[in-house]
mmCIF file of C-alpha atoms and ligand atoms in Angstrom:
data_model
loop_
_atom_site.group_PDB
_atom_site.id
_atom_site.type_symbol
_atom_site.label_atom_id
_atom_site.label_comp_id
_atom_site.label_asym_id
_atom_site.label_seq_id
_atom_site.Cartn_x
_atom_site.Cartn_y
_atom_site.Cartn_z
ATOM 1 C CA UNK A 132 107.035 39.180 40.888
ATOM 2 C CA UNK A 133 104.150 37.311 39.205
ATOM 3 C CA UNK A 134 102.816 34.135 40.844
ATOM 4 C CA UNK A 135 99.807 31.807 40.653
ATOM 5 C CA UNK A 136 100.608 29.102 43.170
ATOM 6 C CA UNK A 137 102.665 27.928 46.108
ATOM 7 C CA UNK A 138 105.261 30.653 45.859
ATOM 8 C CA UNK A 139 108.243 28.643 47.060
ATOM 9 C CA UNK A 140 110.512 30.465 44.610
ATOM 10 C CA UNK A 141 109.037 33.747 45.781
ATOM 11 C CA UNK A 142 109.679 32.758 49.411
ATOM 12 C CA UNK A 143 113.319 31.958 48.596
ATOM 13 C CA UNK A 144 113.737 35.270 46.792
ATOM 14 C CA UNK A 145 112.201 37.205 49.685
ATOM 15 C CA UNK A 146 114.673 35.490 52.010
ATOM 16 C CA UNK A 147 117.630 36.213 49.722
ATOM 17 C CA UNK A 148 116.634 39.882 49.557
ATOM 18 C CA UNK A 149 116.899 40.158 53.341
ATOM 19 C CA UNK A 150 120.688 40.269 52.881
ATOM 20 C CA UNK A 151 121.508 43.776 51.605
ATOM 21 C CA UNK A 152 124.479 42.440 49.632
ATOM 22 C CA UNK A 153 122.075 40.416 47.486
ATOM 23 C CA UNK A 154 121.198 43.661 45.728
ATOM 24 C CA UNK A 155 117.508 43.165 44.911
ATOM 25 C CA UNK A 156 114.194 43.953 46.522
ATOM 26 C CA UNK A 157 110.774 42.417 45.843
ATOM 27 C CA UNK A 158 108.758 45.610 45.319
ATOM 28 C CA UNK A 159 105.411 43.935 44.676
ATOM 29 C CA UNK A 160 103.744 40.590 44.034
ATOM 30 C CA UNK A 161 100.881 40.314 41.558
ATOM 31 C CA UNK A 162 98.841 37.146 41.005
ATOM 32 C CA UNK A 163 96.009 36.138 38.694
ATOM 33 C CA UNK A 164 94.182 34.511 41.614
ATOM 34 C CA UNK A 165 94.336 34.223 45.355
ATOM 35 C CA UNK A 166 97.195 31.848 46.163
ATOM 36 C CA UNK A 167 99.614 31.036 48.949
ATOM 37 C CA UNK A 168 102.367 33.014 47.210
ATOM 38 C CA UNK A 169 100.416 36.155 48.073
ATOM 39 C CA UNK A 170 100.210 35.183 51.739
ATOM 40 C CA UNK A 171 103.975 34.751 51.877
ATOM 41 C CA UNK A 172 104.434 38.209 50.366
ATOM 42 C CA UNK A 173 101.947 39.822 52.746
ATOM 43 C CA UNK A 174 103.678 38.208 55.703
ATOM 44 C CA UNK A 175 106.876 39.918 54.569
ATOM 45 C CA UNK A 176 105.100 43.278 54.263
ATOM 46 C CA UNK A 177 105.341 43.317 50.463
ATOM 47 C CA UNK A 178 102.413 44.934 48.590
ATOM 48 C CA UNK A 179 100.259 42.448 46.680
ATOM 49 C CA UNK A 180 97.477 42.586 44.156
ATOM 50 C CA UNK A 181 95.236 40.106 42.334
ATOM 51 C CA UNK A 182 94.421 40.830 38.699
ATOM 52 C CA UNK A 183 91.986 38.049 37.752
ATOM 53 C CA UNK A 184 91.146 37.180 34.173
ATOM 54 C CA UNK A 185 87.526 36.627 35.197
ATOM 55 C CA UNK A 186 87.231 40.275 36.326
ATOM 56 C CA UNK A 187 87.901 41.490 32.781
ATOM 57 C CA UNK A 188 85.858 41.275 29.597
ATOM 58 C CA UNK A 189 88.609 39.580 27.599
ATOM 59 C CA UNK A 190 92.264 38.570 27.646
ATOM 60 C CA UNK A 191 93.459 41.839 26.125
ATOM 61 C CA UNK A 192 91.712 43.888 28.819
ATOM 62 C CA UNK A 193 93.161 41.613 31.506
ATOM 63 C CA UNK A 194 96.630 41.947 30.015
ATOM 64 C CA UNK A 195 96.311 45.767 30.017
ATOM 65 C CA UNK A 196 95.172 45.689 33.643
ATOM 66 C CA UNK A 197 98.069 43.435 34.592
ATOM 67 C CA UNK A 198 100.518 45.792 32.875
ATOM 68 C CA UNK A 199 98.983 48.761 34.725
ATOM 69 C CA UNK A 200 99.183 46.965 38.043
ATOM 70 C CA UNK A 201 102.815 45.956 37.601
ATOM 71 C CA UNK A 202 103.736 49.462 36.348
ATOM 72 C CA UNK A 203 102.567 50.809 39.690
ATOM 73 C CA UNK A 204 105.510 49.064 41.368
ATOM 74 C CA UNK A 205 108.040 50.459 38.845
ATOM 75 C CA UNK A 206 110.078 47.223 38.758
ATOM 76 C CA UNK A 207 113.451 46.921 37.029
ATOM 77 C CA UNK A 208 112.754 43.225 36.422
ATOM 78 C CA UNK A 209 109.523 41.234 36.343
ATOM 79 C CA UNK A 210 110.027 37.685 37.612
ATOM 80 C CA UNK A 211 107.438 35.033 36.773
ATOM 81 C CA UNK A 212 107.673 32.030 39.083
ATOM 82 C CA UNK A 213 104.790 29.646 38.710
ATOM 83 C CA UNK A 214 102.685 32.298 36.947
ATOM 84 C CA UNK A 215 100.382 30.098 34.914
ATOM 85 C CA UNK A 216 99.171 32.564 32.274
ATOM 86 C CA UNK A 217 100.705 33.793 29.071
ATOM 87 C CA UNK A 218 101.608 37.467 28.985
ATOM 88 C CA UNK A 219 100.048 39.380 26.100
ATOM 89 C CA UNK A 220 101.032 42.180 23.757
ATOM 90 C CA UNK A 221 100.281 45.101 26.082
ATOM 91 C CA UNK A 222 102.307 43.592 28.908
ATOM 92 C CA UNK A 223 105.251 42.714 26.698
ATOM 93 C CA UNK A 224 105.163 46.112 24.974
ATOM 94 C CA UNK A 225 105.711 47.681 28.363
ATOM 95 C CA UNK A 226 108.039 45.185 30.008
ATOM 96 C CA UNK A 227 109.522 43.102 27.164
ATOM 97 C CA UNK A 228 113.210 42.386 27.677
ATOM 98 C CA UNK A 229 112.819 42.677 31.456
ATOM 99 C CA UNK A 230 110.573 39.679 32.142
ATOM 100 C CA UNK A 231 112.104 36.439 33.439
ATOM 101 C CA UNK A 232 110.441 33.071 33.745
ATOM 102 C CA UNK A 233 111.611 29.859 35.334
ATOM 103 C CA UNK A 234 110.359 26.649 33.722
ATOM 104 C CA UNK A 235 110.755 23.063 34.969
ATOM 105 C CA UNK A 236 112.395 21.515 31.910
ATOM 106 C CA UNK A 237 115.529 21.795 29.829
ATOM 107 C CA UNK A 238 114.020 24.045 27.174
ATOM 108 C CA UNK A 239 113.455 23.764 24.250
ATOM 109 C CA UNK A 240 112.322 20.322 25.472
ATOM 110 C CA UNK A 241 108.885 20.162 27.073
ATOM 111 C CA UNK A 242 107.482 23.690 26.943
ATOM 112 C CA UNK A 243 103.997 24.331 28.316
ATOM 113 C CA UNK A 244 102.053 23.764 31.489
ATOM 114 C CA UNK A 245 102.847 20.050 32.096
ATOM 115 C CA UNK A 246 106.584 19.924 31.546
ATOM 116 C CA UNK A 247 107.409 17.365 34.244
ATOM 117 C CA UNK A 248 104.558 15.026 33.288
ATOM 118 C CA UNK A 249 105.528 15.334 29.615
ATOM 119 C CA UNK A 250 109.185 14.555 30.347
ATOM 120 C CA UNK A 251 108.224 11.395 32.260
ATOM 121 C CA UNK A 252 105.784 10.321 29.537
ATOM 122 C CA UNK A 253 108.524 10.745 26.922
ATOM 123 C CA UNK A 254 110.937 8.612 28.954
ATOM 124 C CA UNK A 255 113.448 11.457 29.305
ATOM 125 C CA UNK A 256 116.604 10.512 31.201
ATOM 126 C CA UNK A 257 117.460 14.054 32.216
ATOM 127 C CA UNK A 258 115.330 16.913 33.385
ATOM 128 C CA UNK A 259 116.002 20.318 34.850
ATOM 129 C CA UNK A 260 115.012 23.939 34.938
ATOM 130 C CA UNK A 261 115.487 26.834 32.564
ATOM 131 C CA UNK A 262 115.549 30.536 33.351
ATOM 132 C CA UNK A 263 114.766 32.617 30.276
ATOM 133 C CA UNK A 264 113.652 36.021 29.018
ATOM 134 C CA UNK A 265 109.947 35.914 28.228
ATOM 135 C CA UNK A 266 108.881 36.657 24.659
ATOM 136 C CA UNK A 267 105.511 36.257 22.935
ATOM 137 C CA UNK A 268 105.898 32.479 22.498
ATOM 138 C CA UNK A 269 105.246 29.665 24.930
ATOM 139 C CA UNK A 270 108.561 29.146 26.752
ATOM 140 C CA UNK A 271 110.539 30.192 23.668
ATOM 141 C CA UNK A 272 112.539 33.183 24.937
ATOM 142 C CA UNK A 273 116.298 33.569 25.131
ATOM 143 C CA UNK A 274 117.798 31.221 27.694
ATOM 144 C CA UNK A 275 119.750 32.765 30.576
ATOM 145 C CA UNK A 276 120.681 29.617 32.510
ATOM 146 C CA UNK A 277 119.839 25.935 32.809
ATOM 147 C CA UNK A 278 120.401 23.357 35.493
ATOM 148 C CA UNK A 279 120.135 19.629 34.914
ATOM 149 C CA UNK A 280 118.951 16.870 37.259
ATOM 150 C CA UNK A 281 118.685 13.125 36.602
ATOM 151 C CA UNK A 282 115.396 11.323 36.063
ATOM 152 C CA UNK A 283 115.329 8.169 38.220
ATOM 153 C CA UNK A 284 113.542 5.008 37.090
ATOM 154 C CA UNK A 285 111.091 5.146 40.001
ATOM 155 C CA UNK A 286 110.273 8.840 39.618
ATOM 156 C CA UNK A 287 106.706 10.071 39.559
ATOM 157 C CA UNK A 288 105.610 13.618 38.859
ATOM 158 C CA UNK A 289 105.907 14.642 42.516
ATOM 159 C CA UNK A 290 109.391 13.252 43.102
ATOM 160 C CA UNK A 291 110.798 14.662 39.863
ATOM 161 C CA UNK A 292 109.139 18.048 40.468
ATOM 162 C CA UNK A 293 110.753 18.182 43.915
ATOM 163 C CA UNK A 294 114.212 17.297 42.533
ATOM 164 C CA UNK A 295 113.896 19.932 39.817
ATOM 165 C CA UNK A 296 112.742 22.586 42.259
ATOM 166 C CA UNK A 297 115.679 21.882 44.575
ATOM 167 C CA UNK A 298 117.963 22.889 41.706
ATOM 168 C CA UNK A 299 115.700 25.490 40.114
ATOM 169 C CA UNK A 300 115.338 27.763 43.125
ATOM 170 C CA UNK A 301 119.080 28.280 43.778
ATOM 171 C CA UNK A 302 119.562 28.923 40.056
ATOM 172 C CA UNK A 303 116.854 31.608 40.100
ATOM 173 C CA UNK A 304 118.308 33.250 43.194
ATOM 174 C CA UNK A 305 121.853 33.247 41.828
ATOM 175 C CA UNK A 306 120.898 34.540 38.389
ATOM 176 C CA UNK A 307 118.790 37.405 39.724
ATOM 177 C CA UNK A 308 121.732 38.405 41.894
ATOM 178 C CA UNK A 309 123.955 38.448 38.799
ATOM 179 C CA UNK A 310 121.364 40.413 36.786
ATOM 180 C CA UNK A 311 121.061 43.155 39.380
ATOM 181 C CA UNK A 312 124.807 43.324 40.113
ATOM 182 C CA UNK A 313 126.252 46.771 39.451
ATOM 183 C CA UNK A 314 128.320 47.026 36.300
ATOM 184 C CA UNK A 315 126.627 44.111 34.590
HETATM 185 C C1 GRF B 79 108.254 26.255 39.358
HETATM 186 O O1 GRF B 79 108.731 24.959 39.381
HETATM 187 C C2 GRF B 79 108.294 26.794 37.958
HETATM 188 O O2 GRF B 79 109.235 26.168 37.167
HETATM 189 C C3 GRF B 79 106.932 26.499 37.412
HETATM 190 O O3 GRF B 79 106.083 26.602 38.519
HETATM 191 C C4 GRF B 79 106.785 26.304 39.701
HETATM 192 C C5 GRF B 79 106.466 27.360 40.704
HETATM 193 O O4 GRF B 79 106.625 26.922 41.992
HETATM 194 N N1 GRF B 79 106.624 27.380 36.309
HETATM 195 P P1 GRF B 79 106.402 27.876 43.216
HETATM 196 O O5 GRF B 79 105.008 28.468 43.130
HETATM 197 O O6 GRF B 79 107.473 28.934 43.189
HETATM 198 O O7 GRF B 79 106.534 26.994 44.406
#
């Protein structure tokens, strides 16, 4: 799993994995900086690693290092949840087609780092979350699932983010379960 922030989706996935019938295991958590997602993983005894952009001469070298780090865990799927950096060529060459991302908008609307703010600024009436396969674009990959939530007239970024997350996390958990189900 790749994270940069709070790690609430990671926490929910760790919890789901405690039930053997869920069918998945979080084999490692890699971040681009120290963040509370890593603490949650450590508390669950899951190996963690930080691969920081600033520790590498350029983006390509960082991307190679990230790919090496993740390879060490031999994952079947790579799940980005709140990982705030774009994956580069080396990473996608190794893991392309197996990398999921969850994004807080109904893609293709509002790609990028400020999806909730952008949706409010545009006066959108509906919002939501999209789970998709990561490709080389910014939030352009093939969509796996979407969940919609209303935008209320008095919403601010915090309230809408919370409503989206309340729908986004169960979607992520359910879809990963389906992806790892035998005979898929
Ligand atoms: C999620 O809402 C995801 O859509 C976005 O970042 C958030 C991550 O939250 N890309 P958390 O770190 O899992 O709490």
